[in-house]
Amino acid sequence: MYIYLDREKAKEGITLVYGVFEERKEDYKEFYEQKALEYEGNNLPHFITYILEEDSIREATEEEKLERGQRQLAPNEILKNGKIISYDITTQKIVNNEIIDKTREDYIVEGIITLESEKEKARMEREKQLRALDLYDKAVLRGDIKETEEMKKERDKFRKAWLEIPNNYDDINIPIEELYPMPIESIVYFL
């Protein structure tokens, strides 16, 4: 296919078609009074950019479309140094035209981290830790592990700490993980 376009409109990024032919039109310049340029191909790009040196066109880049108002930035895109850059709006934000990771405070402000979500996270971790503790207790009962009085006190303290965490957590600015009790080596084995 040979497509003949208005050169001046092509310079503006507009595809104004004069004619389409199956075979090349040898006299197209005279036929269109030096106002046309030739494009060979079956698919004419919707958005074009004129190339002066070659007196031809190519498909416009996303940045060129943006510059000409033919495209808008998506909520997760910014224009930086002439390039469109995408970022993850759930974990990143723009500060001074730079993409940076969101902070805990950002998640709190956006309502992604709430007091209840932190407590729920602790409850799930507590369930995992208490399952390991139950396995440890069974191993002690079977006699697989010889538990000393000191180990028993440490185990009871660990259990009590895990039981109280979600109930005692009230400052969302402190990551709940900081309140988790130190793991006990003999129980970690059962995780």
GROMACS .gro file of N, CA and C in nm, residues 91 93 100-110 113:
model
   42
   91THR      N    1   0.313   0.139   4.652
   91THR     CA    2   0.434   0.134   4.735
   91THR      C    3   0.529   0.251   4.713
   93LYS      N    4   0.582   0.688   4.582
   93LYS     CA    5   0.521   0.820   4.569
   93LYS      C    6   0.620   0.914   4.501
  100ILE      N    7   1.005   0.777   4.507
  100ILE     CA    8   1.063   0.721   4.629
  100ILE      C    9   0.964   0.622   4.690
  101ASP      N   10   1.014   0.535   4.776
  101ASP     CA   11   0.927   0.439   4.845
  101ASP      C   12   0.846   0.510   4.952
  102LYS      N   13   0.723   0.465   4.968
  102LYS     CA   14   0.637   0.522   5.073
  102LYS      C   15   0.690   0.480   5.209
  103THR      N   16   0.664   0.564   5.307
  103THR     CA   17   0.703   0.535   5.444
  103THR      C   18   0.585   0.476   5.519
  104ARG      N   19   0.612   0.428   5.636
  104ARG     CA   20   0.506   0.374   5.721
  104ARG      C   21   0.399   0.481   5.745
  105GLU      N   22   0.444   0.604   5.768
  105GLU     CA   23   0.350   0.715   5.792
  105GLU      C   24   0.256   0.734   5.673
  106ASP      N   25   0.309   0.719   5.551
  106ASP     CA   26   0.225   0.732   5.431
  106ASP      C   27   0.115   0.625   5.432
  107TYR      N   28   0.152   0.503   5.466
  107TYR     CA   29   0.054   0.394   5.471
  107TYR      C   30  -0.052   0.421   5.578
  108ILE      N   31  -0.011   0.481   5.689
  108ILE     CA   32  -0.106   0.513   5.796
  108ILE      C   33  -0.203   0.621   5.748
  109VAL      N   34  -0.149   0.726   5.687
  109VAL     CA   35  -0.233   0.836   5.637
  109VAL      C   36  -0.332   0.785   5.532
  110GLU      N   37  -0.287   0.695   5.446
  110GLU     CA   38  -0.373   0.641   5.340
  110GLU      C   39  -0.472   0.537   5.393
  113ILE      N   40  -0.243   0.093   5.662
  113ILE     CA   41  -0.208   0.037   5.793
  113ILE      C   42  -0.301   0.101   5.895
   0.00000   0.00000   0.00000
